[in-house]
Coordinates of C-alpha atoms in Angstrom, one line a residue:
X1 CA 0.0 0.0 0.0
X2 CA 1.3 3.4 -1.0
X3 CA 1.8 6.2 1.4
X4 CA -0.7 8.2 -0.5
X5 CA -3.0 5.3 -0.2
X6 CA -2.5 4.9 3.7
X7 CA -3.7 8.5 4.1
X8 CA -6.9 8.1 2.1
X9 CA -7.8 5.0 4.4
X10 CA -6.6 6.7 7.4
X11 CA -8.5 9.6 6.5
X12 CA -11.8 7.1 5.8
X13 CA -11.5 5.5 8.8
X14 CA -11.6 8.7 10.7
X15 CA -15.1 10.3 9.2
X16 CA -18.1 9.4 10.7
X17 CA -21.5 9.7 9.2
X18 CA -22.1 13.2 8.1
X19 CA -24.6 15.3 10.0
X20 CA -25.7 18.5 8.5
X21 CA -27.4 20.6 11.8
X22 CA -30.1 23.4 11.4
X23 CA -27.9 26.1 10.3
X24 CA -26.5 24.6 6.9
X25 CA -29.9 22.8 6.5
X26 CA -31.5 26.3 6.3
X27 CA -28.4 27.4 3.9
X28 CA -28.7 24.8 1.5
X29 CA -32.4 24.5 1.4
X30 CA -32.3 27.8 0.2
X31 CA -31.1 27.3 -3.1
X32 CA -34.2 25.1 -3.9
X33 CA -36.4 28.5 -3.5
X34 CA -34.8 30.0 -6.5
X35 CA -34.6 26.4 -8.4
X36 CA -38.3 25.7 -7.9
X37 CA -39.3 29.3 -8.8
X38 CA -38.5 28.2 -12.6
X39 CA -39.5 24.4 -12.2
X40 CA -42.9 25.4 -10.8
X41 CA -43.4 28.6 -13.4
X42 CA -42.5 26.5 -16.4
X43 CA -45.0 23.2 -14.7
X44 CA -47.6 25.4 -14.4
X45 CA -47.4 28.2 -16.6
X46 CA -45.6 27.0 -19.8
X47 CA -47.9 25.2 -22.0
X48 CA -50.3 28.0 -21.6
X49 CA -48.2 30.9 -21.9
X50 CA -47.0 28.8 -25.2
X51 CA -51.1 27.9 -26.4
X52 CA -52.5 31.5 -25.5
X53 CA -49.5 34.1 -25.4
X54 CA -47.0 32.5 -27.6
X55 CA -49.3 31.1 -30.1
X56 CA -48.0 27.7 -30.8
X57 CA -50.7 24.9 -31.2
X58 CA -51.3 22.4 -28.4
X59 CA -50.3 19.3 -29.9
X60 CA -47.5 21.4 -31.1
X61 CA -46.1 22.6 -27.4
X62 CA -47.6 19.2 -25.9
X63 CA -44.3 17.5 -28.9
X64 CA -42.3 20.2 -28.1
X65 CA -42.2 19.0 -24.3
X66 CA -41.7 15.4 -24.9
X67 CA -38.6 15.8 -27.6
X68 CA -36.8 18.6 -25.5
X69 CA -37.0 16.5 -22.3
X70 CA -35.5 13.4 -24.2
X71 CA -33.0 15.3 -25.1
X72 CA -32.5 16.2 -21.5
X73 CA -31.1 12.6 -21.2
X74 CA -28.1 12.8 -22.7
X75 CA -27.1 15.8 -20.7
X76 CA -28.1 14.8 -17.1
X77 CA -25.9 11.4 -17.8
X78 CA -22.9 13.7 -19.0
X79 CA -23.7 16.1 -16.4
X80 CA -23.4 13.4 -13.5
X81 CA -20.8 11.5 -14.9
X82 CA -18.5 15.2 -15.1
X83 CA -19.6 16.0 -11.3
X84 CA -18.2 12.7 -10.2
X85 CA -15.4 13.1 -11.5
X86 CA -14.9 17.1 -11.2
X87 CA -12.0 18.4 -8.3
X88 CA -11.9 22.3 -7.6
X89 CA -10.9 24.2 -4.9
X90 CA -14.7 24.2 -4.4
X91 CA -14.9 20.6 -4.7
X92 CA -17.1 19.0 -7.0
X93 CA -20.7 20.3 -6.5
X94 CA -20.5 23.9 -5.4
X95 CA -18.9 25.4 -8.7
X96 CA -21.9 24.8 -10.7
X97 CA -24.2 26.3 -8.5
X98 CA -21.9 29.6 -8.3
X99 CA -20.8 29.7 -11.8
X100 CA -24.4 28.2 -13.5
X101 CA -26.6 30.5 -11.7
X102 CA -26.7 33.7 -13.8
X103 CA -27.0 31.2 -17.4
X104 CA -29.3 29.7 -15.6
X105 CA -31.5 32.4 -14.8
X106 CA -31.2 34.1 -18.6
X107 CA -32.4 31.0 -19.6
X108 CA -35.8 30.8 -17.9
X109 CA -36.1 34.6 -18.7
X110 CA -35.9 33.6 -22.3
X111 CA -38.7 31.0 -22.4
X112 CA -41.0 33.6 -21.6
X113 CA -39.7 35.8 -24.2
X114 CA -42.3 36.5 -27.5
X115 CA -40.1 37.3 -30.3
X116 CA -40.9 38.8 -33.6
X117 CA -40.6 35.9 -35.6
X118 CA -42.3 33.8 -38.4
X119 CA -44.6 30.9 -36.9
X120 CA -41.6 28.7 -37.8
X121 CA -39.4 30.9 -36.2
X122 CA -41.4 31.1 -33.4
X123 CA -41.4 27.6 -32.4
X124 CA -37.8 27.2 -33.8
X125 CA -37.6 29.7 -30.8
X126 CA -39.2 27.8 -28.4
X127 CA -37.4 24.7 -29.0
X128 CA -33.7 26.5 -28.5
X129 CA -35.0 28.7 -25.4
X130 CA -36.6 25.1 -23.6
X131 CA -33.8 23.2 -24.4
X132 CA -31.4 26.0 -23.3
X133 CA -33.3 25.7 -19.8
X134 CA -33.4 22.5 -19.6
X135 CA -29.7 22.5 -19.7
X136 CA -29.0 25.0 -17.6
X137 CA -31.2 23.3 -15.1
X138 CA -29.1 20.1 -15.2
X139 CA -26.0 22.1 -14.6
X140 CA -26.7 23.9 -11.3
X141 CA -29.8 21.4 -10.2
X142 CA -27.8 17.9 -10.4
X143 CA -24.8 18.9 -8.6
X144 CA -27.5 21.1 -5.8
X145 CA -28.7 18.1 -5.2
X146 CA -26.0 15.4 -5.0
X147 CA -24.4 17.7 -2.2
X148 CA -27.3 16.4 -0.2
X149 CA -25.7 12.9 0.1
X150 CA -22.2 14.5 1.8
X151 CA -24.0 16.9 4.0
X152 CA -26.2 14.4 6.0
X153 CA -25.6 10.7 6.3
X154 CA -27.8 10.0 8.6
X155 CA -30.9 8.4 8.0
X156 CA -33.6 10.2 10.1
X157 CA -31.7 13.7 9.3
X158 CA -32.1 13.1 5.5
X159 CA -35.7 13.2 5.9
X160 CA -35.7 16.2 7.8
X161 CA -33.7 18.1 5.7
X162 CA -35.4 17.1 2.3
X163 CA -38.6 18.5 4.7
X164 CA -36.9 21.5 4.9
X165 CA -35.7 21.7 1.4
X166 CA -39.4 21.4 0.2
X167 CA -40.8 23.8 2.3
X168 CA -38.7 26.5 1.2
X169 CA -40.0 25.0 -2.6
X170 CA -43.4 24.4 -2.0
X171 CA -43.0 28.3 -0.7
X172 CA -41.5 29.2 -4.4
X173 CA -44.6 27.1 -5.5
X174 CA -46.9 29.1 -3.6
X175 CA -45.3 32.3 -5.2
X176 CA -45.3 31.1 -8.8
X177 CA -48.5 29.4 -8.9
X178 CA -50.6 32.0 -6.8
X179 CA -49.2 35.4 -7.5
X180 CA -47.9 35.1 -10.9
X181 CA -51.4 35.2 -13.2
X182 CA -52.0 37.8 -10.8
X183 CA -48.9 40.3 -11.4
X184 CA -49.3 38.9 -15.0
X185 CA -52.5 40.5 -15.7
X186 CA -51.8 43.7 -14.1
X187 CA -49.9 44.9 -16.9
X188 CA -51.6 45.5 -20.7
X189 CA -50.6 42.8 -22.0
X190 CA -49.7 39.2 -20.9
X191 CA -46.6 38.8 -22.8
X192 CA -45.3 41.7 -21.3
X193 CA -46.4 40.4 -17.5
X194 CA -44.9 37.2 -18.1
X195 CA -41.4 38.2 -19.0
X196 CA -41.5 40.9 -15.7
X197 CA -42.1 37.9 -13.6
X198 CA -39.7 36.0 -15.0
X199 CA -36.8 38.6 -14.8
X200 CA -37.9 38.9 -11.2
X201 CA -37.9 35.3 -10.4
X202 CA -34.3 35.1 -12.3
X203 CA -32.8 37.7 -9.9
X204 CA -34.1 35.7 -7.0
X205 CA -32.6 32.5 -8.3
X206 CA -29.1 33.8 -8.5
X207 CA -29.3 35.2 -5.3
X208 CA -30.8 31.9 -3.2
X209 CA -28.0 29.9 -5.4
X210 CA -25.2 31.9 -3.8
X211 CA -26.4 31.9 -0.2
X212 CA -26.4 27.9 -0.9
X213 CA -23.0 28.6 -2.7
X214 CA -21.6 30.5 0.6
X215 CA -23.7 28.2 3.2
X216 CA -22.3 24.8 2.1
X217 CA -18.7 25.8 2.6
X218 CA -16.3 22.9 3.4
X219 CA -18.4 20.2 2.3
X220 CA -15.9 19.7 -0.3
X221 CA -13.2 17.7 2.6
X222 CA -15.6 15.1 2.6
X223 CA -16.2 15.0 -0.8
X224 CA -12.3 14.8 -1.8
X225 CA -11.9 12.1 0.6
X226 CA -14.4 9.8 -1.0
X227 CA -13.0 10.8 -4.7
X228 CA -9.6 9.8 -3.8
X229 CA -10.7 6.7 -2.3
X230 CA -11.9 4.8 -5.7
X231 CA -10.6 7.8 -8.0
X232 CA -8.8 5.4 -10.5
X233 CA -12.2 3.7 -10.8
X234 CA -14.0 6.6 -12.4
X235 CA -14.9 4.9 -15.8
X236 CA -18.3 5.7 -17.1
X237 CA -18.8 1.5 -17.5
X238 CA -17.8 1.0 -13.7
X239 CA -20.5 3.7 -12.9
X240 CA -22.9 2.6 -14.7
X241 CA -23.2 -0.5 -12.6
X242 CA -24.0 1.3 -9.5
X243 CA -27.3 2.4 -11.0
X244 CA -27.9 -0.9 -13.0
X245 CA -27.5 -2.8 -10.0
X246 CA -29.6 -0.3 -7.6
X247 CA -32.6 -2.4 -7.6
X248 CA -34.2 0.3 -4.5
X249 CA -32.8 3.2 -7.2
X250 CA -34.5 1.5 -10.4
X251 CA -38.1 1.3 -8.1
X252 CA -37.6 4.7 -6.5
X253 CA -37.0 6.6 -10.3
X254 CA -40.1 4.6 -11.5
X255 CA -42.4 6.3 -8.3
X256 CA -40.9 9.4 -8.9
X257 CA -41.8 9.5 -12.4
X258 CA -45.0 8.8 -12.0
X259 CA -45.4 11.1 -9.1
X260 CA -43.8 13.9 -11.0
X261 CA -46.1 12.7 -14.3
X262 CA -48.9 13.3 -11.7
X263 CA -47.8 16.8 -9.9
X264 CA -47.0 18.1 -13.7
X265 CA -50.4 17.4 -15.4
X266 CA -52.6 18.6 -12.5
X267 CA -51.0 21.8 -12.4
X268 CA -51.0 22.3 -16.0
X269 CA -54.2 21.6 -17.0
X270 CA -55.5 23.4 -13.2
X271 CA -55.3 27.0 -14.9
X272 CA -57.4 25.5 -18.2
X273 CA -59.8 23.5 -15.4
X274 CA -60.7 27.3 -13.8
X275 CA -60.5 29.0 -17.1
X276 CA -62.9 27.4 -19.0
X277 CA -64.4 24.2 -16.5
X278 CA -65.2 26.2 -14.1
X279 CA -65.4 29.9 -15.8
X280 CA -63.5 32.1 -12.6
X281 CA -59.8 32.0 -14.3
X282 CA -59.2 34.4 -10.7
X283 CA -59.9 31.3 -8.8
X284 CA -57.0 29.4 -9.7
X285 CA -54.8 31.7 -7.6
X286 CA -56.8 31.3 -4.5
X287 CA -57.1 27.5 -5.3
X288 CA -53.3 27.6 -5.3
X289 CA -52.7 29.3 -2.3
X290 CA -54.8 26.9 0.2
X291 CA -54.0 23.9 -1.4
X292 CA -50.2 24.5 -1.3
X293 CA -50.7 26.1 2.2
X294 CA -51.9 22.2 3.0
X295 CA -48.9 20.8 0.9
X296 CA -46.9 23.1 3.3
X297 CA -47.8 21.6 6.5
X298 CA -47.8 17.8 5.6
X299 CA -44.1 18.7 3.6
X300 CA -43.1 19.8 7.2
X301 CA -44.7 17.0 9.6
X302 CA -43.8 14.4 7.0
X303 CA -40.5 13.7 8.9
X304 CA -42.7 12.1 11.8
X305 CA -44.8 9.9 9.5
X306 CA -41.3 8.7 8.3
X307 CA -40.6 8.3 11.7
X308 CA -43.4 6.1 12.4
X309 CA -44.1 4.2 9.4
X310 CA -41.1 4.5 7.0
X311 CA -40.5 5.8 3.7
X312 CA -41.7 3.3 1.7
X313 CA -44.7 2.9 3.6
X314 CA -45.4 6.7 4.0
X315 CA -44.8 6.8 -0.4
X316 CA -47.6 4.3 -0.7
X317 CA -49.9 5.9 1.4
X318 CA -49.7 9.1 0.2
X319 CA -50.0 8.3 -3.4
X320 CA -53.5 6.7 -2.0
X321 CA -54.5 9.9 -0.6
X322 CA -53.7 11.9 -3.4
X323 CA -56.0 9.2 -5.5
X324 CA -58.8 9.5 -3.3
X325 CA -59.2 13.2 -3.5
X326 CA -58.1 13.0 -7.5
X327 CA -61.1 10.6 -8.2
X328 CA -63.6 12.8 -5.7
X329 CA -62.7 15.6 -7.7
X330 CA -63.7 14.1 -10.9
X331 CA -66.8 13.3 -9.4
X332 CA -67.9 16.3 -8.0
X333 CA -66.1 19.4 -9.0
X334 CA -69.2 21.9 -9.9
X335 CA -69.1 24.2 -6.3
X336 CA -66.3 25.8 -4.8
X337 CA -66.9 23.7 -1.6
X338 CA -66.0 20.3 -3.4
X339 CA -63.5 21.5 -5.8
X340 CA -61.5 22.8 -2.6
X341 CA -62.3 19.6 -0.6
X342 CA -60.9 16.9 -2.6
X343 CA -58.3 19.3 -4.0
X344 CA -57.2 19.5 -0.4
X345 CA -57.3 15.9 0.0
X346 CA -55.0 15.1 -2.6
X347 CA -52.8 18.5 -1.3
X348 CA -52.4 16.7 2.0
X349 CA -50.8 13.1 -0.1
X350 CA -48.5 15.3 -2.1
X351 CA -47.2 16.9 0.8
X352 CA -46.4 13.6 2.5
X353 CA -44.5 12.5 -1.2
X354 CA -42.6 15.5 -2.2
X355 CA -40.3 15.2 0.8
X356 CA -39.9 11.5 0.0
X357 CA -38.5 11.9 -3.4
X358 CA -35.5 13.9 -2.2
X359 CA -35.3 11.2 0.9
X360 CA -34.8 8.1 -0.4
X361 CA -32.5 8.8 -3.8
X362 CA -29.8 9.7 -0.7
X363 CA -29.7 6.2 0.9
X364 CA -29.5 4.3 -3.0
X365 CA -26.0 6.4 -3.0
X366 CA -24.8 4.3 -0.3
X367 CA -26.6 1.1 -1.2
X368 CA -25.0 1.7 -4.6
X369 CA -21.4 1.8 -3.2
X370 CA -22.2 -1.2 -0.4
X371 CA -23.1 -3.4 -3.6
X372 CA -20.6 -1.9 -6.3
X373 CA -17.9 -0.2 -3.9
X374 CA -18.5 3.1 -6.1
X375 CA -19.7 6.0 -4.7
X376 CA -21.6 8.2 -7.1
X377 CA -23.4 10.9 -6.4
X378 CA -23.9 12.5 -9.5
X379 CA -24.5 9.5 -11.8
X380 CA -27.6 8.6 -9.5
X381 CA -28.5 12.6 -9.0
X382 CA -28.6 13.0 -13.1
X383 CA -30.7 9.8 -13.2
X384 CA -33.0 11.3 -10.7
X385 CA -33.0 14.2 -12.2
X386 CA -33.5 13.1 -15.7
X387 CA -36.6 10.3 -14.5
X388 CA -38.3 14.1 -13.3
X389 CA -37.8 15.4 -16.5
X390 CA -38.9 12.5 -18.1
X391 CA -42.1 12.6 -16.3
X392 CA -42.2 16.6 -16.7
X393 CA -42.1 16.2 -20.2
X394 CA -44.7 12.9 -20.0
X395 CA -47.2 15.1 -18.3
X396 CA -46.3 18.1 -20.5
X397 CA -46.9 16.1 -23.4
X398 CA -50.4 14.5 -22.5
X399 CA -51.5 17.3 -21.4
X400 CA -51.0 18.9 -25.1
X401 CA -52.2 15.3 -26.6
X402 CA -55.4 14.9 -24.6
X403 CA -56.3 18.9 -25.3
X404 CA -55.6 18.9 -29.0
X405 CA -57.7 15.6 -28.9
X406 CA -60.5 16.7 -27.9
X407 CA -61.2 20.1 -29.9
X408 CA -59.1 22.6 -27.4
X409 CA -59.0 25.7 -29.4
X410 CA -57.4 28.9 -27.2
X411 CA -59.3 31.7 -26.2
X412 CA -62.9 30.5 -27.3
X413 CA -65.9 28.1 -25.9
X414 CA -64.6 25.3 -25.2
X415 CA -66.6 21.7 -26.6
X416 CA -68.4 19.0 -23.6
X417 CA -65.4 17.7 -25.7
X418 CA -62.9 19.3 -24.7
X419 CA -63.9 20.6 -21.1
X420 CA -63.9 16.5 -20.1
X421 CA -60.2 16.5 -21.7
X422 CA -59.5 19.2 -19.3
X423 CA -60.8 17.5 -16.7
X424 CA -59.5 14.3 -17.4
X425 CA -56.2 15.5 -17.3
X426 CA -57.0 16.9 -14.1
X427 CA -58.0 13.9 -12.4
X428 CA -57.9 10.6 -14.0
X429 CA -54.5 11.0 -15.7
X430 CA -52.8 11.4 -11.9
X431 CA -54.6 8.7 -10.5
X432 CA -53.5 6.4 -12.8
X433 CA -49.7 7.4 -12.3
X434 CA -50.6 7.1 -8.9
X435 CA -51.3 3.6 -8.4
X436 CA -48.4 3.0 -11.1
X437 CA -46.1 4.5 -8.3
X438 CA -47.8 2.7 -5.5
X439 CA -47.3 -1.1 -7.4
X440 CA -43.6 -0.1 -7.9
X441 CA -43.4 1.5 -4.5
X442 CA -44.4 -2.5 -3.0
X443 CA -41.4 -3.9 -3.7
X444 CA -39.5 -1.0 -2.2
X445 CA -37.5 -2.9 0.6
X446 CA -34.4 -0.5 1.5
X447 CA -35.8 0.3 5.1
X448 CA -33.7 2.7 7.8
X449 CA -32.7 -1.3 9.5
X450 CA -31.1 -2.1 5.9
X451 CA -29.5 1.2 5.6
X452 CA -28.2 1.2 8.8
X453 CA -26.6 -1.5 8.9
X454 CA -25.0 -1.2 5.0
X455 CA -23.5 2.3 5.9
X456 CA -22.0 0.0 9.0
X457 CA -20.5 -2.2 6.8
X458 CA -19.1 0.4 4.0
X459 CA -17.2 1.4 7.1
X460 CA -16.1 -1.6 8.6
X461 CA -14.6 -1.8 4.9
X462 CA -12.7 1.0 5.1
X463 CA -11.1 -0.1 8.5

């Protein structure tokens, strides 16, 4: 063994399973405020600022979605397999955040940008603006959230801090969803409104990303030492096994897809379902702020559930809750007092899951190096990442599908048609990825006992 070599395993030996404490918590969580402010303006807002401000068809944005988030796929692998292997003075996450958040933040402020163009221009447009975004988004949002897998180690903690994490962006979601039409419509036109709020929502993003940047200092010891541990193992085949072989990973992507297929379509087709459903396009703010206000509170007790039940456990039933009030809505959505009661319902099972998603991809980065004795974070972060993309870009897409198939035309009377497409997509669509995500979710067997004792045998390993 070489001296060098003696040091890393000395060094090893020494750590102990990383605990992050309130005050970084707070300081990283941060950054997913400015993050979500985009996600959650492009989920809800997108497809409609592209079908009634933009002018592009529906079956054309609902394409335009599925292509540019397939395309997505090929830069979260390279993105992941470049943060594994990256070694700054930063380490390897924090640069991105610092040094992506500015392109990061043009790029959103350029989707909702209405050019001067040709219709072929236009969408030509569209296509280089969303897939810009999309990119950017991988850079700074795969390596934000890999450095949750060196700040807390701990079981219990990494469901507390992913709770904390989606608070502050179920918070951003509050903002977008609730106050944007709002401050859109207060100026003369909505093209005009749209590209305000995005500038705004830019500026906040860089800002959040560098408190994160600043908060998260000295992460990057711990990070080194695991690099130089297996550094001369850092071939794209050898890491590909650690997600081939992450049979908790390969069942966790597959709810999160269909949880994010679910949370995408409801809140794109919600602003359509006020606007023409129900008639009261105002509504949809106020619909947005007490069912997120619900999302809110289960996000922040969801630790406890964990606590009691598990996270597999607490992913199945929440998907069941959020089915139960998706199916009641279907049902009887034609007062105020039923469309808020089973939206609430199904508010209260997405705030139990949200948390969950950003809990359990953590512990696969450890199962991942018990089985393969690789450690990567950002391979399994850019699959994560891409599988919410993927089902972004699913829901996207059906949305589009399932309005242009039923006779949506913007701005007019809508068909019995086409208001059951809107409602459909509402409802039904999210159950059924629902119950997708809890047959998947069944098999799920990497419990906190399992984890436990796996990070206990990664180090006896190393001693």
């Amino acid at each position: 063994m070489s001296m060098q070599q003696a040091t890393v395993q000395d060094q090893s030996m020494n750590l102990k399973p990383q605990k992050a404490g309130l005050k970084m918590s707070i300081q990283y969580a941060i950054g997913n405020f400015g993050l979500n402010l985009f996600f959650m303006v492009i989920s809800s807002y997108l497809l409609y600022f592209y079908t009634d401000v933009f002018g592009i068809s529906a079956a054309a944005a609902g394409t335009l979605f599925l292509i540019t988030r397939l395309i997505d796929g090929i830069t979260d692998v390279t993105a992941g397999f470049i943060v594994d292997v990256t070694n700054s003075r930063w380490g390897k996450f924090r640069p991105y955040i610092i040094f992506g958040a500015v392109p990061l933040a043009i790029s959103g402020v350029l989707c909702f940008t209405v050019p001067n163009f040709s219709d072929t221009g236009m969408l030509v447009y569209a296509y280089a603006t969303y897939i810009f975004f999309g990119l950017m988004y991988t850079v700074v949002n795969i390596p934000y959230s890999s450095m949750m897998t060196v700040i807390s180690q701990d079981y219990q903690e990494r469901s507390t801090l992913s709770s904390i994490k989606v608070v502050f962006g179920t918070v951003a979601t509050l903002i977008a969803t609730s106050a944007t039409l709002p401050f859109v419509k207060s100026f003369t036109s909505e093209s005009t409104g749209f590209l305000v709020v995005s500038g705004i929502f830019g500026i906040v993003t860089i800002i959040t990303l560098i408190i994160t940047f600043f908060g998260t200092k000295g992460i990057e010891r711990y990070e080194q030492v695991k690099s130089s541990a297996n550094k001369e193992k850092y071939t794209f085949a050898a890491k590909a096994k650690v997600i081939g072989s992450n049979f908790p990973l390969l069942i966790i992507l597959i709810f999160i897809v269909t949880n994010t297929i679910s949370f995408t379509i409801q809140n794109g087709a919600m602003l359509f379902f006020f606007k023409y459903n129900y008639g009261n396009v105002g509504m949809f703010a106020i619909y947005s702020l007490v069912t997120l206000a619900i999302t809110s509170l289960f996000v922040i007790i969801s630790p406890l559930f964990v606590k009691w039940m598990g996270k597999g456990n607490l992913a199945i039933i929440s998907q069941i809750i959020t089915s139960i009030g998706m199916l009641g809505l279907y049902f009887y959505h034609s007062s105020n007092l039923s469309i808020f009661l089973f939206g609430g319902i199904a508010a209260v099972g997405m705030g139990l899951s949200r948390p969950l998603l950003w809990a359990m991809v953590p512990d696969t980065v450890e199962y991942g190096e018990w089985k393969t004795g690789l450690r990567a974070e950002g391979l399994i972060y850019s699959a994560f990442i891409f599988t919410q993309k993927v089902g972004m870009a699913i829901g996207g897409a059906l949305s589009g599908i399932i309005l242009a198939s039923t006779g949506y035309i913007a701005n007019a009377a809508q068909t019995p048609e086409a208001l059951h497409g809107i409602l459909f997509s509402v409802t039904i669509v999210p159950v059924i990825a629902s119950v997708i995500g809890i047959i998947a979710m069944i098999f799920h067997n990497l419990d906190s006992k399992k984890y436990e004792s796996i990070v206990a045998e990664i180090q006896a390993r190393k001693s």
